[in-house]
PDB file of C-alpha atoms in Angstrom:
ATOM      1  CA  UNK K 127      51.707 199.696   9.820  1.00  0.00           C
ATOM      2  CA  UNK K 128      55.343 198.592   9.676  1.00  0.00           C
ATOM      3  CA  UNK K 129      56.734 201.367  11.599  1.00  0.00           C
ATOM      4  CA  UNK K 130      60.375 199.614  11.298  1.00  0.00           C
ATOM      5  CA  UNK K 131      60.410 199.674   7.335  1.00  0.00           C
ATOM      6  CA  UNK K 132      59.085 203.679   7.566  1.00  0.00           C
ATOM      7  CA  UNK K 133      62.202 205.559   7.060  1.00  0.00           C
ATOM      8  CA  UNK K 134      63.227 208.279   9.581  1.00  0.00           C
ATOM      9  CA  UNK K 135      62.884 211.808   9.229  1.00  0.00           C
ATOM     10  CA  UNK K 136      65.956 213.514   9.439  1.00  0.00           C
ATOM     11  CA  UNK K 137      65.007 215.123  12.766  1.00  0.00           C
ATOM     12  CA  UNK K 138      63.540 211.903  14.154  1.00  0.00           C
ATOM     13  CA  UNK K 139      66.800 210.036  13.493  1.00  0.00           C
ATOM     14  CA  UNK K 140      68.709 212.683  15.567  1.00  0.00           C
ATOM     15  CA  UNK K 141      66.068 212.438  18.176  1.00  0.00           C
ATOM     16  CA  UNK K 142      66.419 208.764  18.214  1.00  0.00           C
ATOM     17  CA  UNK K 143      70.191 208.782  18.522  1.00  0.00           C
ATOM     18  CA  UNK K 144      69.746 211.121  20.925  1.00  0.00           C
ATOM     19  CA  UNK K 145      67.392 208.795  22.944  1.00  0.00           C
ATOM     20  CA  UNK K 146      69.847 205.991  22.539  1.00  0.00           C
ATOM     21  CA  UNK K 147      72.700 208.107  24.129  1.00  0.00           C
ATOM     22  CA  UNK K 148      70.838 209.182  26.922  1.00  0.00           C
ATOM     23  CA  UNK K 149      68.855 205.799  27.847  1.00  0.00           C
ATOM     24  CA  UNK K 150      71.232 203.336  26.837  1.00  0.00           C
ATOM     25  CA  UNK K 151      74.739 204.808  27.724  1.00  0.00           C
ATOM     26  CA  UNK K 152      74.551 207.823  29.852  1.00  0.00           C
ATOM     27  CA  UNK K 153      73.480 206.244  32.895  1.00  0.00           C
ATOM     28  CA  UNK K 154      76.210 203.857  32.797  1.00  0.00           C
ATOM     29  CA  UNK K 155      78.732 205.960  31.907  1.00  0.00           C
ATOM     30  CA  UNK K 156      77.954 208.385  34.771  1.00  0.00           C
ATOM     31  CA  UNK K 157      77.926 205.178  37.018  1.00  0.00           C
ATOM     32  CA  UNK K 158      81.441 204.627  35.335  1.00  0.00           C
ATOM     33  CA  UNK K 159      82.774 207.591  35.924  1.00  0.00           C
ATOM     34  CA  UNK K 160      81.848 207.886  39.687  1.00  0.00           C
ATOM     35  CA  UNK K 161      83.404 204.471  40.494  1.00  0.00           C
ATOM     36  CA  UNK K 162      86.036 203.956  37.992  1.00  0.00           C
ATOM     37  CA  UNK K 163      89.091 201.777  39.047  1.00  0.00           C
ATOM     38  CA  UNK K 164      91.965 201.668  36.254  1.00  0.00           C
ATOM     39  CA  UNK K 165      92.983 198.307  37.741  1.00  0.00           C
ATOM     40  CA  UNK K 166      89.289 196.546  37.061  1.00  0.00           C
ATOM     41  CA  UNK K 167      89.572 195.092  34.007  1.00  0.00           C
ATOM     42  CA  UNK K 168      86.022 195.332  33.991  1.00  0.00           C
ATOM     43  CA  UNK K 169      85.837 198.947  34.428  1.00  0.00           C
ATOM     44  CA  UNK K 170      88.429 199.444  31.711  1.00  0.00           C
ATOM     45  CA  UNK K 171      86.398 197.321  29.500  1.00  0.00           C
ATOM     46  CA  UNK K 172      83.422 199.443  30.155  1.00  0.00           C
ATOM     47  CA  UNK K 173      85.262 202.528  29.416  1.00  0.00           C
ATOM     48  CA  UNK K 174      86.782 201.086  26.078  1.00  0.00           C
ATOM     49  CA  UNK K 175      82.722 200.109  25.559  1.00  0.00           C
ATOM     50  CA  UNK K 176      81.262 203.415  25.849  1.00  0.00           C
ATOM     51  CA  UNK K 177      84.032 205.076  24.070  1.00  0.00           C
ATOM     52  CA  UNK K 178      83.272 202.929  21.004  1.00  0.00           C
ATOM     53  CA  UNK K 179      79.412 203.336  21.126  1.00  0.00           C
ATOM     54  CA  UNK K 180      79.732 207.244  21.998  1.00  0.00           C
ATOM     55  CA  UNK K 181      82.096 207.356  18.534  1.00  0.00           C
ATOM     56  CA  UNK K 182      79.391 204.982  16.460  1.00  0.00           C
ATOM     57  CA  UNK K 183      76.821 207.471  17.697  1.00  0.00           C
ATOM     58  CA  UNK K 184      78.894 210.643  16.139  1.00  0.00           C
ATOM     59  CA  UNK K 185      79.326 208.923  13.352  1.00  0.00           C
ATOM     60  CA  UNK K 186      75.752 208.011  12.618  1.00  0.00           C
ATOM     61  CA  UNK K 187      74.970 212.065  13.364  1.00  0.00           C
ATOM     62  CA  UNK K 188      77.786 212.894  10.742  1.00  0.00           C
ATOM     63  CA  UNK K 189      75.997 210.740   8.343  1.00  0.00           C
ATOM     64  CA  UNK K 190      72.391 212.324   8.195  1.00  0.00           C
ATOM     65  CA  UNK K 191      72.722 214.783   5.538  1.00  0.00           C
ATOM     66  CA  UNK K 192      70.952 218.367   5.852  1.00  0.00           C
ATOM     67  CA  UNK K 193      72.814 219.743   2.851  1.00  0.00           C
ATOM     68  CA  UNK K 194      69.617 219.023   0.770  1.00  0.00           C
ATOM     69  CA  UNK K 195      67.473 221.602   2.843  1.00  0.00           C
ATOM     70  CA  UNK K 196      66.715 224.268   2.475  1.00  0.00           C
ATOM     71  CA  UNK K 197      65.879 227.658   5.057  1.00  0.00           C
ATOM     72  CA  UNK K 198      64.444 227.334   8.845  1.00  0.00           C
ATOM     73  CA  UNK K 199      64.579 223.661   8.686  1.00  0.00           C
ATOM     74  CA  UNK K 200      68.167 223.551   7.384  1.00  0.00           C
ATOM     75  CA  UNK K 201      68.924 225.815  10.079  1.00  0.00           C
ATOM     76  CA  UNK K 202      67.075 224.195  13.057  1.00  0.00           C
ATOM     77  CA  UNK K 203      68.192 220.604  12.481  1.00  0.00           C
ATOM     78  CA  UNK K 204      71.711 221.787  11.909  1.00  0.00           C
ATOM     79  CA  UNK K 205      71.654 223.165  15.439  1.00  0.00           C
ATOM     80  CA  UNK K 206      69.881 220.104  16.592  1.00  0.00           C
ATOM     81  CA  UNK K 207      72.374 217.793  15.508  1.00  0.00           C
ATOM     82  CA  UNK K 208      75.009 220.026  16.367  1.00  0.00           C
ATOM     83  CA  UNK K 209      73.919 220.147  20.043  1.00  0.00           C
ATOM     84  CA  UNK K 210      73.605 216.632  19.883  1.00  0.00           C
ATOM     85  CA  UNK K 211      76.998 215.925  18.691  1.00  0.00           C
ATOM     86  CA  UNK K 212      78.245 218.513  21.389  1.00  0.00           C
ATOM     87  CA  UNK K 213      76.668 216.547  24.425  1.00  0.00           C
ATOM     88  CA  UNK K 214      77.602 213.358  23.072  1.00  0.00           C
ATOM     89  CA  UNK K 215      81.605 214.692  22.640  1.00  0.00           C
ATOM     90  CA  UNK K 216      81.465 216.065  26.231  1.00  0.00           C
ATOM     91  CA  UNK K 217      80.662 212.795  27.646  1.00  0.00           C
ATOM     92  CA  UNK K 218      83.883 211.260  25.510  1.00  0.00           C
ATOM     93  CA  UNK K 219      86.056 213.959  27.029  1.00  0.00           C
ATOM     94  CA  UNK K 220      84.943 212.739  30.412  1.00  0.00           C
ATOM     95  CA  UNK K 221      85.891 209.477  29.417  1.00  0.00           C
ATOM     96  CA  UNK K 222      89.049 210.339  28.479  1.00  0.00           C
ATOM     97  CA  UNK K 223      89.615 211.665  31.829  1.00  0.00           C
ATOM     98  CA  UNK K 224      89.847 208.441  33.060  1.00  0.00           C
ATOM     99  CA  UNK K 225      93.101 206.813  33.698  1.00  0.00           C
TER     100      UNK K 225
END
């Protein structure tokens, strides 16, 4: 079975976005927050890179349509998506504090 051709369920799509954030971006972002130097071009580039990647994740989360769902399932997915958005936005705010 080719897993790549199977469409993601809405729940697994939310989970995959969150997993990407946790694994690909969060560790480097946290490291950057601890050691940011505004005079270092690499750090400034990294800040812009993480900012852009997190915005892309938010756009992707925004694109997950849950309007067609009903009842408990809709409520559960809405809360999951909202929590994912909040976590990513929190880290965007932290990036914004870097000067």
